[in-house]
CSV table of C-alpha atoms in Angstrom, one decimal:
chain,number,residue,atom,x,y,z
X,3,UNK,CA,42.0,173.4,140.6
X,4,UNK,CA,40.8,171.5,142.8
X,5,UNK,CA,38.6,167.9,142.7
X,6,UNK,CA,36.5,169.3,145.9
X,7,UNK,CA,34.1,171.9,146.3
X,8,UNK,CA,31.7,173.5,148.9
X,9,UNK,CA,28.4,174.3,147.4
X,10,UNK,CA,27.5,177.5,149.5
X,11,UNK,CA,23.8,177.2,148.6
X,12,UNK,CA,23.1,173.1,148.6
X,13,UNK,CA,25.9,173.0,152.0
X,14,UNK,CA,27.5,170.0,150.2
X,15,UNK,CA,30.3,169.2,149.5
X,16,UNK,CA,31.1,167.9,145.6
X,17,UNK,CA,33.8,165.8,144.5
X,18,UNK,CA,34.7,165.5,140.8
X,19,UNK,CA,36.4,163.0,140.8
X,20,UNK,CA,33.1,160.6,140.9
X,21,UNK,CA,30.3,160.2,138.8
X,22,UNK,CA,27.6,161.3,141.2
X,23,UNK,CA,29.6,163.7,142.7
X,24,UNK,CA,29.6,161.4,145.6
X,25,UNK,CA,25.9,162.0,146.0
X,26,UNK,CA,24.1,158.9,144.6
X,27,UNK,CA,20.4,160.6,145.9
X,28,UNK,CA,21.4,163.4,143.7
X,29,UNK,CA,20.5,162.1,139.8
X,30,UNK,CA,22.1,164.8,138.0
X,31,UNK,CA,23.9,167.2,140.1
X,32,UNK,CA,26.6,167.8,138.5
X,33,UNK,CA,24.1,168.7,134.7
X,34,UNK,CA,22.4,170.8,137.1
X,35,UNK,CA,25.9,172.7,138.7
X,36,UNK,CA,27.7,172.5,135.4
X,37,UNK,CA,25.2,174.2,133.6
X,38,UNK,CA,24.3,176.4,136.0
X,39,UNK,CA,27.5,177.9,136.4
X,40,UNK,CA,28.1,177.9,132.3
X,41,UNK,CA,25.1,179.9,132.6
X,42,UNK,CA,26.0,182.5,135.1
X,43,UNK,CA,29.2,183.2,132.6
X,44,UNK,CA,27.1,183.7,129.6
X,45,UNK,CA,25.7,186.1,132.0
X,46,UNK,CA,28.9,188.5,133.0
X,47,UNK,CA,28.3,186.7,137.1
X,48,UNK,CA,30.9,187.4,138.6
X,49,UNK,CA,33.1,184.2,140.5
X,50,UNK,CA,32.6,185.4,143.7
X,51,UNK,CA,28.8,184.9,143.3
X,52,UNK,CA,28.7,181.2,141.4
X,53,UNK,CA,27.8,179.6,145.5
X,54,UNK,CA,31.4,177.7,144.5
X,55,UNK,CA,34.1,177.6,147.3
X,56,UNK,CA,37.3,175.4,147.9
X,57,UNK,CA,37.0,172.6,150.0
X,58,UNK,CA,40.0,171.3,149.9
X,59,UNK,CA,42.9,173.0,151.3
X,60,UNK,CA,41.3,176.8,151.1
X,61,UNK,CA,38.9,175.5,153.1
X,62,UNK,CA,40.8,174.1,155.9
X,63,UNK,CA,42.4,176.6,156.2
X,64,UNK,CA,39.8,179.4,156.6
X,65,UNK,CA,40.2,181.3,153.5
X,66,UNK,CA,36.9,181.7,151.3
X,67,UNK,CA,38.7,180.3,147.6
X,68,UNK,CA,35.8,181.4,144.9
X,69,UNK,CA,35.8,178.6,142.2
X,70,UNK,CA,34.2,178.0,138.6
X,71,UNK,CA,33.5,174.6,137.0
X,72,UNK,CA,35.2,173.6,133.2
X,73,UNK,CA,35.3,170.8,131.5
X,74,UNK,CA,37.5,169.5,129.5
X,75,UNK,CA,38.0,168.4,125.9
X,76,UNK,CA,38.3,163.9,127.1
X,77,UNK,CA,35.3,164.7,129.5
X,78,UNK,CA,37.7,165.3,133.1
X,79,UNK,CA,35.6,168.1,135.3
X,80,UNK,CA,37.9,170.8,137.3
X,81,UNK,CA,37.3,173.4,138.9
X,82,UNK,CA,39.5,176.3,138.8
X,83,UNK,CA,40.1,179.3,141.7
X,84,UNK,CA,39.7,182.5,140.9
X,85,UNK,CA,42.5,184.3,142.2
X,86,UNK,CA,46.3,182.8,141.8
X,87,UNK,CA,47.4,182.9,145.7
X,88,UNK,CA,44.6,180.5,145.8
X,89,UNK,CA,45.6,178.5,143.3
X,90,UNK,CA,49.0,178.4,144.1
X,91,UNK,CA,48.1,177.3,147.8
X,92,UNK,CA,47.4,173.9,146.3
X,93,UNK,CA,50.9,173.3,145.0
X,94,UNK,CA,53.4,171.7,147.7
X,95,UNK,CA,56.4,173.9,148.5
X,96,UNK,CA,59.8,171.5,146.7
X,97,UNK,CA,61.9,170.7,149.6
X,98,UNK,CA,65.1,170.8,150.2
X,99,UNK,CA,66.5,166.9,149.1
X,100,UNK,CA,64.1,167.6,146.3
X,101,UNK,CA,66.3,171.1,144.9
X,102,UNK,CA,69.3,169.7,146.1
X,103,UNK,CA,68.8,166.5,143.5
X,104,UNK,CA,67.9,169.4,140.9
X,105,UNK,CA,71.7,170.5,141.0
X,106,UNK,CA,73.1,167.2,141.8
X,107,UNK,CA,71.8,166.4,138.0
X,108,UNK,CA,72.8,169.6,137.1
X,109,UNK,CA,75.8,169.7,137.4
X,110,UNK,CA,76.7,165.8,136.8
X,111,UNK,CA,75.1,166.8,132.9
X,112,UNK,CA,77.2,169.9,132.6
X,113,UNK,CA,80.8,167.3,133.8
X,114,UNK,CA,79.6,164.7,131.1
X,115,UNK,CA,78.9,167.5,128.3
X,116,UNK,CA,76.3,168.1,128.1
X,117,UNK,CA,73.4,170.4,128.7
X,118,UNK,CA,70.7,170.6,131.1
X,119,UNK,CA,67.9,172.4,133.1
X,120,UNK,CA,65.5,172.5,135.5
X,121,UNK,CA,61.1,172.8,135.2
X,122,UNK,CA,60.7,172.7,131.8
X,123,UNK,CA,58.1,172.8,130.0
X,124,UNK,CA,57.5,171.4,126.5
X,125,UNK,CA,54.6,172.5,124.6
X,126,UNK,CA,52.1,169.2,123.1
X,127,UNK,CA,50.0,170.4,121.3
X,128,UNK,CA,47.8,172.8,123.8
X,129,UNK,CA,49.0,171.2,126.9
X,130,UNK,CA,52.3,171.0,127.6
X,131,UNK,CA,54.6,168.5,129.9
X,132,UNK,CA,56.5,170.1,133.0
X,133,UNK,CA,59.9,168.4,133.9
X,134,UNK,CA,61.8,168.6,137.0
X,135,UNK,CA,65.2,168.5,134.7
X,136,UNK,CA,65.8,167.6,131.5
X,137,UNK,CA,69.1,166.4,130.2
X,138,UNK,CA,70.0,167.2,126.2
X,139,UNK,CA,72.1,163.9,125.6
X,140,UNK,CA,73.6,162.0,122.9
X,141,UNK,CA,72.0,161.6,119.0
X,142,UNK,CA,68.8,163.3,119.8
X,143,UNK,CA,68.5,161.5,123.0
X,144,UNK,CA,65.9,163.7,126.0
X,145,UNK,CA,66.1,162.0,129.1
X,146,UNK,CA,63.2,163.4,131.2
X,147,UNK,CA,64.6,163.6,135.1
X,148,UNK,CA,61.8,163.0,137.7
X,149,UNK,CA,62.3,163.1,141.7
X,150,UNK,CA,59.9,162.2,143.8
X,151,UNK,CA,60.2,162.2,147.0
X,152,UNK,CA,57.0,162.8,149.1
X,153,UNK,CA,54.5,160.5,149.3
X,154,UNK,CA,51.5,160.3,146.9
X,155,UNK,CA,48.5,158.3,147.3
X,156,UNK,CA,46.6,155.3,144.4
X,157,UNK,CA,45.6,158.6,142.2
X,158,UNK,CA,49.2,160.0,142.1
X,159,UNK,CA,50.7,156.5,141.2
X,160,UNK,CA,48.3,156.7,138.2
X,161,UNK,CA,49.1,160.1,137.2
X,162,UNK,CA,53.2,158.3,137.3
X,163,UNK,CA,52.0,155.9,134.8
X,164,UNK,CA,50.0,158.5,132.6
X,165,UNK,CA,53.2,161.4,132.6
X,166,UNK,CA,55.3,158.9,132.1
X,167,UNK,CA,53.5,157.7,128.9
X,168,UNK,CA,52.9,160.7,127.5
X,169,UNK,CA,56.9,161.7,127.9
X,170,UNK,CA,57.6,159.0,126.0
X,171,UNK,CA,55.2,159.5,123.1
X,172,UNK,CA,57.1,162.5,123.1
X,173,UNK,CA,60.1,161.6,122.6
X,174,UNK,CA,61.0,162.3,126.3
X,175,UNK,CA,62.4,158.8,128.0
X,176,UNK,CA,61.4,159.0,130.9
X,177,UNK,CA,63.3,159.0,134.2
X,178,UNK,CA,62.5,158.3,138.5
X,179,UNK,CA,64.3,158.6,141.2
X,180,UNK,CA,63.3,158.3,144.8
X,181,UNK,CA,64.1,156.9,147.7
X,182,UNK,CA,61.7,155.6,148.7
X,183,UNK,CA,61.5,151.5,148.6
X,184,UNK,CA,57.8,151.1,148.2
X,185,UNK,CA,58.1,153.2,144.3
X,186,UNK,CA,61.4,151.2,143.6
X,187,UNK,CA,59.3,148.3,143.6
X,188,UNK,CA,56.1,149.0,141.5
X,189,UNK,CA,57.0,149.3,137.7
X,190,UNK,CA,54.6,152.2,136.3
X,191,UNK,CA,58.0,153.6,135.2
X,192,UNK,CA,62.1,152.6,135.3
X,193,UNK,CA,62.3,153.9,139.2
X,194,UNK,CA,65.7,154.4,140.8
X,195,UNK,CA,66.0,154.5,144.4
X,196,UNK,CA,69.7,156.1,146.7
X,197,UNK,CA,68.9,155.5,150.4
X,198,UNK,CA,67.2,158.4,152.4
X,199,UNK,CA,69.7,161.3,152.8
X,200,UNK,CA,69.5,164.8,153.8
X,201,UNK,CA,70.0,167.4,151.3
X,202,UNK,CA,73.8,167.9,152.5
X,203,UNK,CA,75.2,164.9,151.8
X,204,UNK,CA,72.8,165.1,148.0
X,205,UNK,CA,74.3,168.6,147.4
X,206,UNK,CA,77.8,166.6,148.2
X,207,UNK,CA,80.6,166.1,145.4
X,208,UNK,CA,81.3,162.3,147.1
X,209,UNK,CA,79.5,158.6,145.7
X,210,UNK,CA,76.4,158.8,145.8
X,211,UNK,CA,74.5,155.2,145.4
X,212,UNK,CA,71.3,153.9,143.5
X,213,UNK,CA,70.8,150.7,144.9
X,214,UNK,CA,67.9,150.0,142.7
X,215,UNK,CA,66.9,150.1,139.3
X,216,UNK,CA,69.8,148.6,137.9
X,217,UNK,CA,71.0,145.7,137.0
X,218,UNK,CA,72.8,143.1,134.8
X,219,UNK,CA,71.0,139.9,132.6
X,220,UNK,CA,72.7,136.9,133.2
X,221,UNK,CA,72.7,135.1,130.2
X,222,UNK,CA,72.5,131.6,130.2
X,223,UNK,CA,71.5,128.2,128.8
X,224,UNK,CA,68.3,125.9,130.3
X,225,UNK,CA,70.2,122.3,130.9
X,226,UNK,CA,71.0,120.0,133.6
X,227,UNK,CA,73.6,122.1,134.3
X,228,UNK,CA,72.0,125.8,134.9
X,229,UNK,CA,72.1,127.2,137.8
X,230,UNK,CA,69.0,129.4,137.9
X,231,UNK,CA,65.5,127.4,137.3
X,232,UNK,CA,63.6,127.4,134.9
X,233,UNK,CA,60.8,130.3,134.5
X,234,UNK,CA,58.5,127.9,132.6
X,235,UNK,CA,58.1,125.7,136.1
X,236,UNK,CA,60.0,122.5,134.2
X,237,UNK,CA,62.9,120.9,134.6
X,238,UNK,CA,64.9,121.4,131.8
X,239,UNK,CA,63.4,123.0,128.6
X,240,UNK,CA,66.2,123.4,126.5
X,241,UNK,CA,66.4,127.1,125.9
X,242,UNK,CA,68.1,129.7,126.5
X,243,UNK,CA,66.9,132.4,129.4
X,244,UNK,CA,68.1,135.4,130.7
X,245,UNK,CA,68.0,136.1,134.7
X,246,UNK,CA,68.2,140.2,135.8
X,247,UNK,CA,71.1,140.4,138.7
X,248,UNK,CA,70.9,144.1,141.0
X,249,UNK,CA,73.4,146.1,140.2
X,250,UNK,CA,74.9,149.3,142.1
X,251,UNK,CA,75.5,152.0,140.2
X,252,UNK,CA,76.8,155.7,140.8
X,253,UNK,CA,74.2,158.2,140.6
X,254,UNK,CA,76.5,160.6,139.2
X,255,UNK,CA,77.7,157.9,136.4
X,256,UNK,CA,73.8,157.0,135.8
X,257,UNK,CA,72.2,160.6,134.5
X,258,UNK,CA,75.6,160.3,132.3
X,259,UNK,CA,75.1,157.4,130.8
X,260,UNK,CA,71.1,157.6,130.1
X,261,UNK,CA,72.4,160.8,128.6
X,262,UNK,CA,75.3,158.6,126.4
X,263,UNK,CA,73.3,156.1,125.5
X,264,UNK,CA,75.4,153.7,127.4
X,265,UNK,CA,72.1,153.3,129.8
X,266,UNK,CA,69.1,152.5,128.6
X,267,UNK,CA,65.7,151.4,130.0
X,268,UNK,CA,64.3,148.1,129.2
X,269,UNK,CA,60.7,145.9,129.7
X,270,UNK,CA,61.7,142.5,130.7
X,271,UNK,CA,58.5,140.6,131.1
X,272,UNK,CA,58.2,137.3,133.0
X,273,UNK,CA,55.0,134.7,133.5
X,274,UNK,CA,53.4,137.0,135.7
X,275,UNK,CA,55.0,140.9,135.2
X,276,UNK,CA,55.9,143.3,133.4
X,277,UNK,CA,58.8,145.1,134.9
X,278,UNK,CA,60.8,148.1,134.4
X,279,UNK,CA,64.6,149.2,134.7
X,280,UNK,CA,67.8,149.6,133.5
X,281,UNK,CA,70.6,148.0,131.5
X,282,UNK,CA,73.1,148.1,129.2
X,283,UNK,CA,72.8,149.0,125.9
X,284,UNK,CA,75.0,145.4,125.0
X,285,UNK,CA,72.4,143.8,127.7
X,286,UNK,CA,68.9,145.1,125.4
X,287,UNK,CA,70.6,144.2,122.4
X,288,UNK,CA,71.2,140.3,123.8
X,289,UNK,CA,67.9,140.2,124.9
X,290,UNK,CA,66.2,141.6,121.8
X,291,UNK,CA,68.5,138.8,120.5
X,292,UNK,CA,67.3,136.5,122.4
X,293,UNK,CA,63.6,137.3,122.4
X,294,UNK,CA,64.2,136.4,117.9
X,295,UNK,CA,65.8,133.2,118.9
X,296,UNK,CA,65.2,131.3,122.5
X,297,UNK,CA,67.3,127.8,121.3
X,298,UNK,CA,70.6,129.8,120.7
X,299,UNK,CA,72.6,131.8,123.0
X,300,UNK,CA,73.5,135.8,121.8
X,301,UNK,CA,77.1,136.3,120.9
X,302,UNK,CA,78.3,138.4,123.6
X,303,UNK,CA,79.0,142.4,123.1
X,304,UNK,CA,82.7,143.6,122.5
X,305,UNK,CA,81.5,146.3,124.9
X,306,UNK,CA,80.3,143.6,128.1
X,307,UNK,CA,82.7,143.9,131.2
X,308,UNK,CA,85.9,142.1,131.6
X,309,UNK,CA,85.8,138.6,133.7
X,310,UNK,CA,86.5,139.4,137.5
X,311,UNK,CA,90.4,139.3,137.6
X,312,UNK,CA,92.1,138.2,141.0
X,313,UNK,CA,92.5,140.3,144.1
X,314,UNK,CA,95.1,141.7,145.6
X,315,UNK,CA,93.4,140.9,149.0
X,316,UNK,CA,95.2,138.0,150.9
X,317,UNK,CA,92.7,135.1,151.3
X,318,UNK,CA,90.7,134.7,153.9
X,319,UNK,CA,90.5,131.3,154.4
X,320,UNK,CA,94.1,128.4,155.1
X,321,UNK,CA,94.5,125.3,154.3
X,322,UNK,CA,94.2,122.8,157.1
X,323,UNK,CA,97.0,121.0,157.8
X,324,UNK,CA,95.2,118.7,160.2
X,325,UNK,CA,92.8,117.9,157.4
X,326,UNK,CA,95.5,116.2,155.8
X,327,UNK,CA,95.2,112.4,155.5
X,328,UNK,CA,98.3,110.4,158.1
X,329,UNK,CA,100.0,107.3,156.2
X,330,UNK,CA,98.6,104.4,157.4
X,331,UNK,CA,99.8,102.0,159.5
X,332,UNK,CA,96.4,100.1,160.7
X,333,UNK,CA,94.5,98.0,157.7
X,334,UNK,CA,92.0,99.5,155.4
X,335,UNK,CA,88.5,99.4,157.2
X,336,UNK,CA,84.9,99.0,155.3
X,337,UNK,CA,84.3,102.8,155.3
X,338,UNK,CA,87.9,103.6,154.1
X,339,UNK,CA,87.1,101.9,151.0
X,340,UNK,CA,86.5,104.4,148.1
X,341,UNK,CA,83.2,104.3,146.6
X,342,UNK,CA,83.1,100.8,144.0
X,343,UNK,CA,82.5,100.6,140.3
X,344,UNK,CA,78.4,99.7,139.3
X,345,UNK,CA,80.6,95.9,138.8
X,346,UNK,CA,82.8,94.5,141.7
X,347,UNK,CA,86.2,94.8,141.2
X,348,UNK,CA,88.4,92.3,140.8
X,349,UNK,CA,90.8,91.4,143.0
X,350,UNK,CA,94.5,93.0,142.0
X,351,UNK,CA,98.0,92.5,143.0
X,352,UNK,CA,99.2,94.6,145.8
X,353,UNK,CA,101.1,97.7,146.0
X,354,UNK,CA,104.9,97.7,145.9
X,355,UNK,CA,104.9,99.9,149.7
X,356,UNK,CA,102.5,96.3,151.1
X,357,UNK,CA,103.8,93.2,149.8
X,358,UNK,CA,105.3,92.8,153.1
X,359,UNK,CA,102.4,92.8,155.1
X,360,UNK,CA,99.8,89.6,154.1
X,361,UNK,CA,97.1,91.9,155.7
X,362,UNK,CA,96.9,94.5,152.9
X,363,UNK,CA,96.3,91.1,150.2
X,364,UNK,CA,93.1,90.2,151.9
X,365,UNK,CA,91.5,93.7,151.9
X,366,UNK,CA,90.3,96.4,149.2
X,367,UNK,CA,92.3,97.1,146.8
X,368,UNK,CA,94.1,100.8,147.4
X,369,UNK,CA,92.9,104.7,145.9
X,370,UNK,CA,96.3,104.3,144.0
X,371,UNK,CA,95.3,101.3,142.2
X,372,UNK,CA,91.8,101.9,141.8
X,373,UNK,CA,92.1,105.2,140.2
X,374,UNK,CA,93.7,103.5,137.2
X,375,UNK,CA,90.9,100.8,136.7
X,376,UNK,CA,88.7,103.5,137.1
X,377,UNK,CA,88.3,103.5,133.3
X,378,UNK,CA,87.8,100.0,132.3
X,379,UNK,CA,85.9,99.2,135.4
X,380,UNK,CA,83.1,101.9,134.7
X,381,UNK,CA,83.1,100.8,131.1
X,382,UNK,CA,83.1,97.0,132.4
X,383,UNK,CA,79.9,98.4,134.5
X,384,UNK,CA,77.8,99.4,131.8
X,385,UNK,CA,75.6,97.8,128.6
X,386,UNK,CA,76.7,98.4,125.4
X,387,UNK,CA,73.3,99.8,124.6
X,388,UNK,CA,73.4,102.7,126.8
X,389,UNK,CA,76.8,103.7,125.5
X,390,UNK,CA,75.5,103.5,122.1
X,391,UNK,CA,72.4,106.0,123.2
X,392,UNK,CA,73.6,108.5,124.6
X,393,UNK,CA,76.6,109.0,121.7
X,394,UNK,CA,73.4,109.1,119.7
X,395,UNK,CA,72.3,111.9,121.5
X,396,UNK,CA,75.1,113.7,121.4
X,397,UNK,CA,75.6,113.7,118.1
X,398,UNK,CA,71.3,115.2,117.6
X,399,UNK,CA,72.8,117.9,120.0
X,400,UNK,CA,75.6,119.0,118.2
X,401,UNK,CA,73.5,118.4,114.7
X,402,UNK,CA,71.1,121.5,116.9
X,403,UNK,CA,74.5,123.8,117.5
X,404,UNK,CA,75.6,123.8,113.5
X,405,UNK,CA,72.0,125.0,112.7
X,406,UNK,CA,70.8,128.5,112.0
X,407,UNK,CA,67.2,129.1,110.7
X,408,UNK,CA,64.7,129.0,113.6
X,409,UNK,CA,62.4,126.2,111.6
X,410,UNK,CA,65.5,124.4,111.3
X,411,UNK,CA,66.8,124.0,115.4
X,412,UNK,CA,63.2,123.5,116.1
X,413,UNK,CA,62.8,120.1,114.6
X,414,UNK,CA,66.3,119.3,115.6
X,415,UNK,CA,65.6,119.8,119.2
X,416,UNK,CA,63.0,117.7,118.8
X,417,UNK,CA,64.9,114.8,117.1
X,418,UNK,CA,67.3,115.5,120.3
X,419,UNK,CA,64.5,115.8,123.0
X,420,UNK,CA,63.3,112.2,122.0
X,421,UNK,CA,66.9,110.5,121.8
X,422,UNK,CA,67.4,112.2,125.1
X,423,UNK,CA,64.4,110.4,126.8
X,424,UNK,CA,65.1,107.2,125.2
X,425,UNK,CA,68.6,107.6,127.6
X,426,UNK,CA,66.5,108.3,130.1
X,427,UNK,CA,64.9,105.8,130.1
X,428,UNK,CA,67.3,102.9,129.9
X,429,UNK,CA,69.4,104.4,132.6
X,430,UNK,CA,65.7,103.8,134.7
X,431,UNK,CA,65.5,100.8,133.4
X,432,UNK,CA,69.3,99.0,134.0
X,433,UNK,CA,69.7,101.0,137.5
X,434,UNK,CA,66.3,99.0,138.8
X,435,UNK,CA,67.7,95.5,137.5
X,436,UNK,CA,70.5,96.5,139.3
X,437,UNK,CA,69.2,98.1,142.2
X,438,UNK,CA,72.1,100.8,141.6
X,439,UNK,CA,72.1,104.2,142.5
X,440,UNK,CA,70.4,105.7,139.6
X,441,UNK,CA,71.8,109.4,139.9
X,442,UNK,CA,74.9,107.4,139.7
X,443,UNK,CA,74.6,104.9,136.9
X,444,UNK,CA,73.9,108.5,134.5
X,445,UNK,CA,77.1,110.3,136.2
X,446,UNK,CA,79.2,107.0,135.5
X,447,UNK,CA,77.6,106.7,131.9
X,448,UNK,CA,78.7,110.3,131.0
X,449,UNK,CA,82.2,109.9,131.8
X,450,UNK,CA,82.4,106.6,130.0
X,451,UNK,CA,81.2,108.8,126.6
X,452,UNK,CA,83.7,111.6,127.3
X,453,UNK,CA,86.1,109.3,128.0
X,454,UNK,CA,85.9,107.7,124.1
X,455,UNK,CA,86.5,111.3,123.2
X,456,UNK,CA,83.3,112.0,122.6
X,457,UNK,CA,82.2,114.7,125.2
X,458,UNK,CA,78.4,114.6,126.3
X,459,UNK,CA,77.1,118.1,125.4
X,460,UNK,CA,73.2,117.9,127.9
């Protein structure tokens, strides 16, 4: 089949992908040509006498390839070659790299104990689906691997999405693999990507790494301790979120784990687009739980990866002996003193080592004295209402963690937010009245609350 047809009598090229056949000056051109071709067919006129030839690959090759027209039930227009050898001229030969990927998928599936086959045609109603390599996985799972290494235009990319949707509709999980970075950045299918390698490297039994398309999901709470920015664009919303992080995986393991169900496809929606990639089954289950209740983190699964252990390699950093502070023999200068508390520190007795030196009696207290007095001075530097407000907000947050219902948690979150806002406003007023750094005031307030045995969870 071809989309460009040469009309030998009219001496024009017809583009079947366009409604007007690329000739807006000739109205009803398709109806005229199609009805004429149908009339010739009903009269038994041979195809090579119907004035239609292939105007694409065959014409560029200097071959007269005669064609006839066909209209599908869905309204699609098609031009069909009279001879099969002319039709085969439009088929791009399979590259050595493509064949090497097919052989590697077959070998990896066989090593995992799964049946697989190449160039499999699956009947779907009156049509069919052809898959590069079909792997029969566990529990009736079918993974259809499509290797796409050649260049395609926008029409081909729309075809990728249509083929993937058709495979999903008929029980085949599409898995598209490529070595092109522009394909991996699209989200019309679940793409995976490896480096551009020659066929003999792909066919080897060594490690073939997938550098794009597989990710881990990092689950975190959007509070002041979070590392990631809030995906909703606010300062901190207090909800639980999931952030995908890229992770490499071996191609052979990917083939076997997708067949076993350990790695599954996921559709991850952000504020602007829908992303498609592969994650572990445990991460997808936690993500689905998170979508059910965004106010609390889903529990970690038993099959989640264990935390990283200490490396056996020698450390790459060594302590700098020059950074060690030597024993002072001179009085402490003003810039050497530790940061003062919110209120001026009261004079204290000098340390035992410095009682004989009158210079130390007139300077700021030592670091050891200030560390012992930091708790009492910090409490003295903060107003009691601030401490009470902070503890009240913490109590409301603890009540939120003890609830399970979505409606109850939603109401309690509003109560907690109001208490937290009241604390923040009080801190701002206190810092302005004392001409202090607001961040330092808030930091010391939380330290005081933790020191009373009621730690802050905010």
